[in-house]
XYZ file of C-alpha atoms in Angstrom:
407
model
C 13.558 8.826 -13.590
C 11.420 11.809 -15.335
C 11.814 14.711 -13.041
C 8.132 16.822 -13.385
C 8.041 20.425 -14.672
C 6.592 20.763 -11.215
C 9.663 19.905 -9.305
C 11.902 21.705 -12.272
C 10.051 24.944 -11.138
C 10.430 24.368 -7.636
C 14.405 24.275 -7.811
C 14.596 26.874 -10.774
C 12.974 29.203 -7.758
C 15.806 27.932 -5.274
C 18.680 28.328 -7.886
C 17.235 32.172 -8.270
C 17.112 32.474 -4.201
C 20.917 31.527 -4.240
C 21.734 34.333 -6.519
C 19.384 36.532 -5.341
C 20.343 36.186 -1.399
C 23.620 34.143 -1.357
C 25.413 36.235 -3.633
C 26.470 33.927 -6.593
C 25.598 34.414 -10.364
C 24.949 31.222 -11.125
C 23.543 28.248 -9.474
C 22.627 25.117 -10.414
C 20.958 21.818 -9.126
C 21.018 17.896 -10.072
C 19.094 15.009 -9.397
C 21.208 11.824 -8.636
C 19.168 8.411 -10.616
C 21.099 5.697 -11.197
C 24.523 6.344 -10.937
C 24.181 10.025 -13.009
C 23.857 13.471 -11.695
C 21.011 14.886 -13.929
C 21.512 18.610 -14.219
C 18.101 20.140 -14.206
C 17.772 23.588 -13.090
C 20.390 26.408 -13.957
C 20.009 29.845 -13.672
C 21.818 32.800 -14.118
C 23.809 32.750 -17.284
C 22.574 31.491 -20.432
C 25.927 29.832 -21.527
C 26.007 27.783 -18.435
C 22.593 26.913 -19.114
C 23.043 25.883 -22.761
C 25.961 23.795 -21.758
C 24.459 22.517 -18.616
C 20.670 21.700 -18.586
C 20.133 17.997 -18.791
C 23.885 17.332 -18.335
C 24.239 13.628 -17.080
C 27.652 13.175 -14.862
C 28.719 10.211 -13.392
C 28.402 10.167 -9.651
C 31.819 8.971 -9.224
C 33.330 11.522 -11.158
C 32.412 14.013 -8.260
C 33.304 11.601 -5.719
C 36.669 11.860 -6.747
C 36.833 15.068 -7.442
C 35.629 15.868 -4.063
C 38.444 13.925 -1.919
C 40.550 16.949 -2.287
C 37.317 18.992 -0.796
C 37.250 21.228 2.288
C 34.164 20.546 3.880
C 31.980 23.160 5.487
C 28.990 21.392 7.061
C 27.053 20.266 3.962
C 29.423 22.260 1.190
C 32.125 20.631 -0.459
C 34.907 23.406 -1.763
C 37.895 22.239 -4.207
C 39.931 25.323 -4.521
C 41.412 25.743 -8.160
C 44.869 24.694 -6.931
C 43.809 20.938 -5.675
C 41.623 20.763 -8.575
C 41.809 16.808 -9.974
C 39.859 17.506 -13.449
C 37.923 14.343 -13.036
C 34.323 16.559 -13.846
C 36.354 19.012 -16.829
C 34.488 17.315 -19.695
C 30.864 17.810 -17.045
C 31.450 21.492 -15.668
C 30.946 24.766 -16.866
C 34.404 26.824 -16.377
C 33.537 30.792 -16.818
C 36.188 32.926 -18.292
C 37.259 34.951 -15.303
C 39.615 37.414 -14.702
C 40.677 36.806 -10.330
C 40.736 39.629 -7.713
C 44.608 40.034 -7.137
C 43.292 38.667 -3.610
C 44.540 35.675 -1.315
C 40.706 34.413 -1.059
C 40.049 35.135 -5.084
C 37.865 33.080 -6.566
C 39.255 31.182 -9.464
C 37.468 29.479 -12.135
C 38.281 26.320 -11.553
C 36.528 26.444 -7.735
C 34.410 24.071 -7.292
C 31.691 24.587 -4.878
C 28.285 22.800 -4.016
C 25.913 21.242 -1.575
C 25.209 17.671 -1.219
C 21.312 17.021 -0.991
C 20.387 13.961 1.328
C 17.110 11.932 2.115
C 16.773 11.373 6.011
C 18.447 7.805 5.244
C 22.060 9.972 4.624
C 21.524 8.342 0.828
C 22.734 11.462 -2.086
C 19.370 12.150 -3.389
C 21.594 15.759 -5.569
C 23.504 18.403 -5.605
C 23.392 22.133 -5.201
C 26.150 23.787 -7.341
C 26.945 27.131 -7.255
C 29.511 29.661 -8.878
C 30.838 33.000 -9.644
C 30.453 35.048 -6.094
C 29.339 38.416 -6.969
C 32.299 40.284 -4.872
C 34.406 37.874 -6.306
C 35.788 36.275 -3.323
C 35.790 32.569 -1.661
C 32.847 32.875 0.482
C 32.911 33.822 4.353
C 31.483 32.082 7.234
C 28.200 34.738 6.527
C 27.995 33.339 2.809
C 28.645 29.887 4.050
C 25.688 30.176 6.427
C 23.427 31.755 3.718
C 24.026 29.104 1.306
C 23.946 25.961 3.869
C 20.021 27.203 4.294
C 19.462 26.977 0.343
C 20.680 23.769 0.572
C 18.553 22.676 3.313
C 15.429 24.149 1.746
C 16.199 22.240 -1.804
C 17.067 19.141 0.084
C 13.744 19.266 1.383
C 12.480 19.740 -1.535
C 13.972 17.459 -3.887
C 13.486 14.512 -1.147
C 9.187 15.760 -0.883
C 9.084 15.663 -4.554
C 11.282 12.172 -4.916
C 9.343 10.477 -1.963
C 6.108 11.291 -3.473
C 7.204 9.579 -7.004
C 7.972 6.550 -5.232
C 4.779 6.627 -3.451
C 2.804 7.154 -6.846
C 4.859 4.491 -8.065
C 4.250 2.049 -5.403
C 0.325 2.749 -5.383
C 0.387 1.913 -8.983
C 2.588 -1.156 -8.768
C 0.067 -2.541 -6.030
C -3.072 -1.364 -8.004
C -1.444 -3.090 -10.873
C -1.015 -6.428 -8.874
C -4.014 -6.338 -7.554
C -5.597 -6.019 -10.897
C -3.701 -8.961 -12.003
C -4.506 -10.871 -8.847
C -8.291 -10.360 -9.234
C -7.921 -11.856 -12.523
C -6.402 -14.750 -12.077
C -8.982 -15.442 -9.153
C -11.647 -14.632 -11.871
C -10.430 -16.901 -14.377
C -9.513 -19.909 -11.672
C -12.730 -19.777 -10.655
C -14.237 -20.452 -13.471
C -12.537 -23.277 -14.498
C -12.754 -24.583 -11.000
C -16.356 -24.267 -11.211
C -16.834 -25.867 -13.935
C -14.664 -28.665 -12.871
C -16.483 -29.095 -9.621
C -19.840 -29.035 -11.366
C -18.633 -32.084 -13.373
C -17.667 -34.134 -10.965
C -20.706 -33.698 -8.793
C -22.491 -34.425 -11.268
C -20.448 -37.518 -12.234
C -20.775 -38.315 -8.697
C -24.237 -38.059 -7.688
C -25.510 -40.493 -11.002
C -22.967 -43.062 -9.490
C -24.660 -42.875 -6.078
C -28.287 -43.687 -7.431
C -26.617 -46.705 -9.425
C -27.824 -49.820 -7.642
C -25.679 -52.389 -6.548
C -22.581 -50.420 -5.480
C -20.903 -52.595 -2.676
C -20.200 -50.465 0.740
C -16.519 -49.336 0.265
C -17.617 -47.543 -3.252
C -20.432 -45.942 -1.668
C -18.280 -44.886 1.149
C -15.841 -43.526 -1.171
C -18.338 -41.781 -3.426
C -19.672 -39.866 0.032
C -15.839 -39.110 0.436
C -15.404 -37.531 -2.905
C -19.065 -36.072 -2.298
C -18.137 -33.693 0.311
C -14.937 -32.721 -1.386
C -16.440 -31.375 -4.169
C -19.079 -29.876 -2.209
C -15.607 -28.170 -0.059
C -14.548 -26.831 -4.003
C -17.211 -25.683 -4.337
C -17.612 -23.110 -1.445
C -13.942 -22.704 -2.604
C -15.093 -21.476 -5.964
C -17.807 -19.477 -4.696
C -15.739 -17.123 -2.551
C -13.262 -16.899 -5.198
C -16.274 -15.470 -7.497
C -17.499 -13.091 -4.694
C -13.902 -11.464 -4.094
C -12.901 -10.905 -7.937
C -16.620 -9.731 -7.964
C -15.967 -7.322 -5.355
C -12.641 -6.237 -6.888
C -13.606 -5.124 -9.861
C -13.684 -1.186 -10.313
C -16.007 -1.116 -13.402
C -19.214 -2.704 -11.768
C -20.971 -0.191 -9.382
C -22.444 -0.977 -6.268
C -25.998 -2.328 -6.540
C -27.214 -0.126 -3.501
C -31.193 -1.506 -2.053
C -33.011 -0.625 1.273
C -31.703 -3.806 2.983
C -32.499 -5.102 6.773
C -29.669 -6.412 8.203
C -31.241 -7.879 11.303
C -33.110 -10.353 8.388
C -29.878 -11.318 6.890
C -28.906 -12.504 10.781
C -32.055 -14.728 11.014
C -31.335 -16.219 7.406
C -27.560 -17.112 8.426
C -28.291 -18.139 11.771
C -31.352 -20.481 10.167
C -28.768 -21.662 7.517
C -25.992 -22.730 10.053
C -28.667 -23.836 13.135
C -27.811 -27.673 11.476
C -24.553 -27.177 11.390
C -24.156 -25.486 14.916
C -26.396 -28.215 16.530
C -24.185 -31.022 15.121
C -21.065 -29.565 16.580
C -22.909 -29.064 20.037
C -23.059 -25.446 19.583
C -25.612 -22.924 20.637
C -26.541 -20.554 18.606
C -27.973 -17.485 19.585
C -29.487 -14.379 17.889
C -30.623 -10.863 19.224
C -31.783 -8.294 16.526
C -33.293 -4.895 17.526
C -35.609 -3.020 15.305
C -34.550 -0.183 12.605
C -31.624 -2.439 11.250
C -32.072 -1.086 7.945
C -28.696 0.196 5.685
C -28.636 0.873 2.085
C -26.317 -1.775 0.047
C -26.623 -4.702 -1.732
C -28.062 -7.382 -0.474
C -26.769 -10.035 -1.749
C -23.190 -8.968 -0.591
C -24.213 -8.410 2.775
C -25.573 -11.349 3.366
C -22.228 -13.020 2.190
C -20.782 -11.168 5.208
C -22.853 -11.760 7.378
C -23.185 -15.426 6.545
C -19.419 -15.627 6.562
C -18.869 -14.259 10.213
C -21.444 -16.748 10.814
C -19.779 -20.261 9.659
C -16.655 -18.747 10.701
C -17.955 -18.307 14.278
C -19.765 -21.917 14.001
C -16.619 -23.329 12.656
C -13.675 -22.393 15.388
C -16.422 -23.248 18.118
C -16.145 -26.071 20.356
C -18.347 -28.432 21.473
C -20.679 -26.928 24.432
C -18.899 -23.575 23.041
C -21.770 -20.701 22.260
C -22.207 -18.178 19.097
C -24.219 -14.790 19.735
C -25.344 -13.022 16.535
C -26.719 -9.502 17.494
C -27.661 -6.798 15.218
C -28.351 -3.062 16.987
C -28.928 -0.081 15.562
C -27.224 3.313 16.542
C -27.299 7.112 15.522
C -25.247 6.974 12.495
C -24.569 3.147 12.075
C -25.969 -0.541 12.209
C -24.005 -2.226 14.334
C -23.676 -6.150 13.658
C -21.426 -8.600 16.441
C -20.745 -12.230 16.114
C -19.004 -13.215 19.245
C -17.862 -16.943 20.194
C -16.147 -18.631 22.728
C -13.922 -20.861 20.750
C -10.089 -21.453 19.893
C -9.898 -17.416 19.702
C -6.881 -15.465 17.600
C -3.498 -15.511 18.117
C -2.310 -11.980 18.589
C 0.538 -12.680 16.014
C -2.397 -13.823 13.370
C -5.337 -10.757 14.753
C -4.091 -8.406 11.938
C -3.824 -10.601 8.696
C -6.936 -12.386 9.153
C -8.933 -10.048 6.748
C -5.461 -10.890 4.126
C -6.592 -13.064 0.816
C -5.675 -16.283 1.673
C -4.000 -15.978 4.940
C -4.432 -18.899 7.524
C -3.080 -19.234 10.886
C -0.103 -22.032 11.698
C -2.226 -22.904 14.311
C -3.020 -26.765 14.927
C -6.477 -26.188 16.082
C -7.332 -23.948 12.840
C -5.147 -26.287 10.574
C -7.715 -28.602 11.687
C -10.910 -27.144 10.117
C -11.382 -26.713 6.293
C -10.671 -23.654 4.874
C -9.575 -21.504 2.339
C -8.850 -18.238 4.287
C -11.473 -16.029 1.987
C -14.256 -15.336 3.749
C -12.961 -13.042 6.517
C -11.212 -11.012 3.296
C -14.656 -10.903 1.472
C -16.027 -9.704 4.882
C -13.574 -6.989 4.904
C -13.912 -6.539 1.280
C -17.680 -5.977 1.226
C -17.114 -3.906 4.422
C -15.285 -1.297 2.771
C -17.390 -1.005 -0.057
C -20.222 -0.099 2.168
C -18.285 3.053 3.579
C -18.107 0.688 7.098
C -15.361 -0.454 9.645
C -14.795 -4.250 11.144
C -12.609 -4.814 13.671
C -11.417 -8.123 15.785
C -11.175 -8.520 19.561
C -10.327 -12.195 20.420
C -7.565 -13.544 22.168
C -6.064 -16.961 21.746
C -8.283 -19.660 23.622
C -10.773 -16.952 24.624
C -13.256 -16.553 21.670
C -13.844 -13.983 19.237
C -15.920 -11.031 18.652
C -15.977 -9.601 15.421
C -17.824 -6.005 15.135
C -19.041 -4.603 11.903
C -20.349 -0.953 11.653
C -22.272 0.353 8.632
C -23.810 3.614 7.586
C -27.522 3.697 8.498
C -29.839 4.373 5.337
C -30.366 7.686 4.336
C -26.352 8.742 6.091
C -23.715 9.365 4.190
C -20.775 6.930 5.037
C -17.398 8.911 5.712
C -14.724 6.786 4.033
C -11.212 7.356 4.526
C-alpha cells in the first residue's frame, strides 16, 4: 500500500501536536499493510528520523513485545525492566541519562497508541518517546496523548477508507469496461451467426416440395433465430450505451411520438395475447436526447408490459408533461414483481426464479438498457408493482431547454 504525501502531511502535523502539547520529543506514527508496521511520519529528532522513516516491522514483533504492556485505555507502556527485545533491531533507543526518580523514564520504555478502524481491526500505531520532564507520564499526560491518538486514528482510518473506495471504484470501472467488451464482441459474432442462419433458413422455406414436418421445423428454427436476434440487438444497444468515448447524440425529440410508434409496433402482438392496449399522450412532450435511444426505452417498457400481461390483462402507455420533466408510465395488470426481484430488475442479465416469468422468452436486457439510457438522459425510473398485481414503471426526463440535475 503507497501511503500519499497527503496523508504523510496529515500525521507529520499530529506527530508535531504530540510534542508540541503532550510533552514528548519525539513521536512517531505507522501504517499497518500486510503484516508490517510502515513507519511513516517522525518528528522531532533527526537521528530517529534517519533511522526510522520507512522502517517496516513485523506486526508480531510488537505483539509480543506488548504482552508485558500496562495498558492505559488505548496506550500500551513496557517499562524498561519487562522489556522482551523482540522490536531492538526495529526501535530507536536514545542515549539517555534517567532522573534518579522512581517514575524515570528509561530508554528502553516503550510507549504508543494503537490506531483502530470502527471494525476493532489495527489499522497503526502512534509511538511516542522521550517526555520532556523526563518522567513516565501522569494520568494528565495520559489523557493528553489518548486525544492524539484518537485524532490520528481518525485520520489514518478517513485516509485508508478512502483508498479502498478509490480502489473499489476503479476495480468496478475496470470490470465494467471489460464486461462491455465482451458484450461488444459477442454480439458481433452472434449477429453474424444469426444473420446466416436466417438466411440459410428462409431460401429453404421457398424450396418447393418440403414435406410438413420440415416446414414445421424450419418455422421452429425461424423464430429462434428471430429470438437471437433481438438477443443480439440489445446486446449492441447496452455496449453502445457503455461506452465513455461516444457522446450523446442530443435532438429535439417528442416523446409522446415514440409512444404511438411502440404502441403501433406491439398493437399485433398485444391483440394476439388478448391484451388491450391503451395510449394517452398530452401535448409539449418534447426532451432533448437521442432519438433513437429513447425509443429503445420506450419500446422496451412496452414489450415488457405486453409480455408479462395476461390474457384480458390491460397495458396503459401515457406520456405527460410537467414543469421540469416529461413524465412517461407504462402500467399493466399482469404477473407483477416480486418484492425480492423489484430492485435487480434494471441488473444486466438478471431474471426472476419465477415460474410465470421463466415462462416468457427473455434475456433480462431491456429493463437494464431502459435504465441505462435513463441515466444518460440526466432522468430517474422507478418500479411500483407488486407480485400478481401489475406493474407501473415511471420514467422522468429533463424537459428541453432544462438542465438535468444528475447525481
Amino acid at each position: 500500500m503507497e501511503v500519499d504525501a497527503s496523508l504523510t502531511r496529515t500525521l507529520e502535523l499530529l506527530a508535531e501536536g504530540v510534542i508540541e502539547f503532550a510533552g514528548f520529543r519525539v513521536a512517531a506514527v505507522s501504517v499497518l499493510d500486510a503484516g508490517l508496521l510502515h513507519t511513516v511520519a517522525v518528528v522531532g529528532d533527526d537521528a530517529a528520523a534517519a533511522q526510522l522513516v520507512d522502517q517496516r516491522t513485523p506486526v508480531e514483533l510488537l505483539e509480543r513485545e506488548l504482552a508485558a504492556a500496562d495498558t492505559w485505555g488505548a496506550l500500551r507502556f513496557v517499562p524498561a525492566e519487562r522489556a522482551g527485545g523482540h522490536l531492538d533491531e526495529h526501535v530507536w533507543v536514545p542515549d539517555v541519562v534517567p532522573l534518579q526518580e522512581p517514575d524515570a523514564w528509561r530508554s528502553r520504555d516503550l510507549l504508543c497508541g494503537l490506531l483502530h478502524d470502527p471494525a476493532g481491526q489495527l489499522r497503526g500505531v502512534l509511538w511516542v518517546d522521550l517526555p520532556a520532564d523526563g518522567r513516565r507520564p501522569g494520568a494528565a499526560q495520559r489523557s493528553t496523548l489518548q486525544m492524539y491518538v484518537r485524532l490520528a486514528e481518525r485520520a489514518l482510518v478517513t485516509a485508508l477508507e478512502r483508498d479502498d473506495l478509490e480502489l473499489r471504484v476503479e476495480h468496478e470501472h475496470a470490470v465494467a469496461e471489460y464486461r462491455r467488451s465482451i458484450i461488444d464482441v459477442l454480439s458481433h459474432e452472434l449477429r453474424g451467426t444469426a444473420a446466416a442462419i436466417a438466411h440459410t433458413v428462409d431460401s429453404l422455406r421457398h424450396e418447393p416440395g418440403l414435406g410438413d414436418v420440415v416446414t414445421a421445423g424450419l418455422e421452429v428454427v425461424h423464430g429462434g433465430t428471430e429470438r437471437l436476434r433481438s438477443v443480439v440487438d440489445d446486446m449492441a444497444a447496452l455496449a453502445k450505451l457503455g461506452r465513455t468515448d461516444v457522446p450523446l447524440r442530443v435532438l429535439t425529440t417528442d416523446l409522446g411520438h415514440l409512444a404511438r410508434e411502440a404502441v403501433a409496433l406491439h398493437g399485433a402482438e398485444a391483440r394476439r395475447r388478448g391484451v388491450t392496449l391503451d395510449l394517452e399522450v398530452l401535448a409539449g412532450s418534447t426532451l432533448r436526447g437521442d432519438p433513437e435511444d429513447l425509443d429503445r426505452m420506450v419500446t422496451n417498457l412496452v414489450s415488457n408490459a405486453v409480455k408479462y400481461s395476461e390474457p384480458g390483462g390491460r397495458v396503459l402507455v401515457r406520456v405527460a408533461p410537467g414543469p421540469s420533466w416529461v413524465v412517461l408510465t407504462v402500467s399493466d395488470v399482469g404477473i407483477g414483481i416480486d418484492t425480492a426481484d423489484r430492485d435487480r430488475v434494471f441488473e444486466e442479465f438478471f431474471r426472476s426464479r419465477h415460474r410465470a416469468v421463466r415462462r416468457r422468452p427473455g434475456a433480462g436486457l431491456g429493463l437494464a438498457i431502459v435504465r441505462r439510457v435513463v441515466t444518460l438522459h440526466g432522468g430517474v425510473v422507478r418500479v411500483d408493482s407488486a407480485l400478481g398485481a401489475g406493474a407501473t414503471f415511471t420514467v422522468e426526463l429533463p424537459r428541453a431547454g432544462v438542465v438535468p440535475e444528475v447525481g
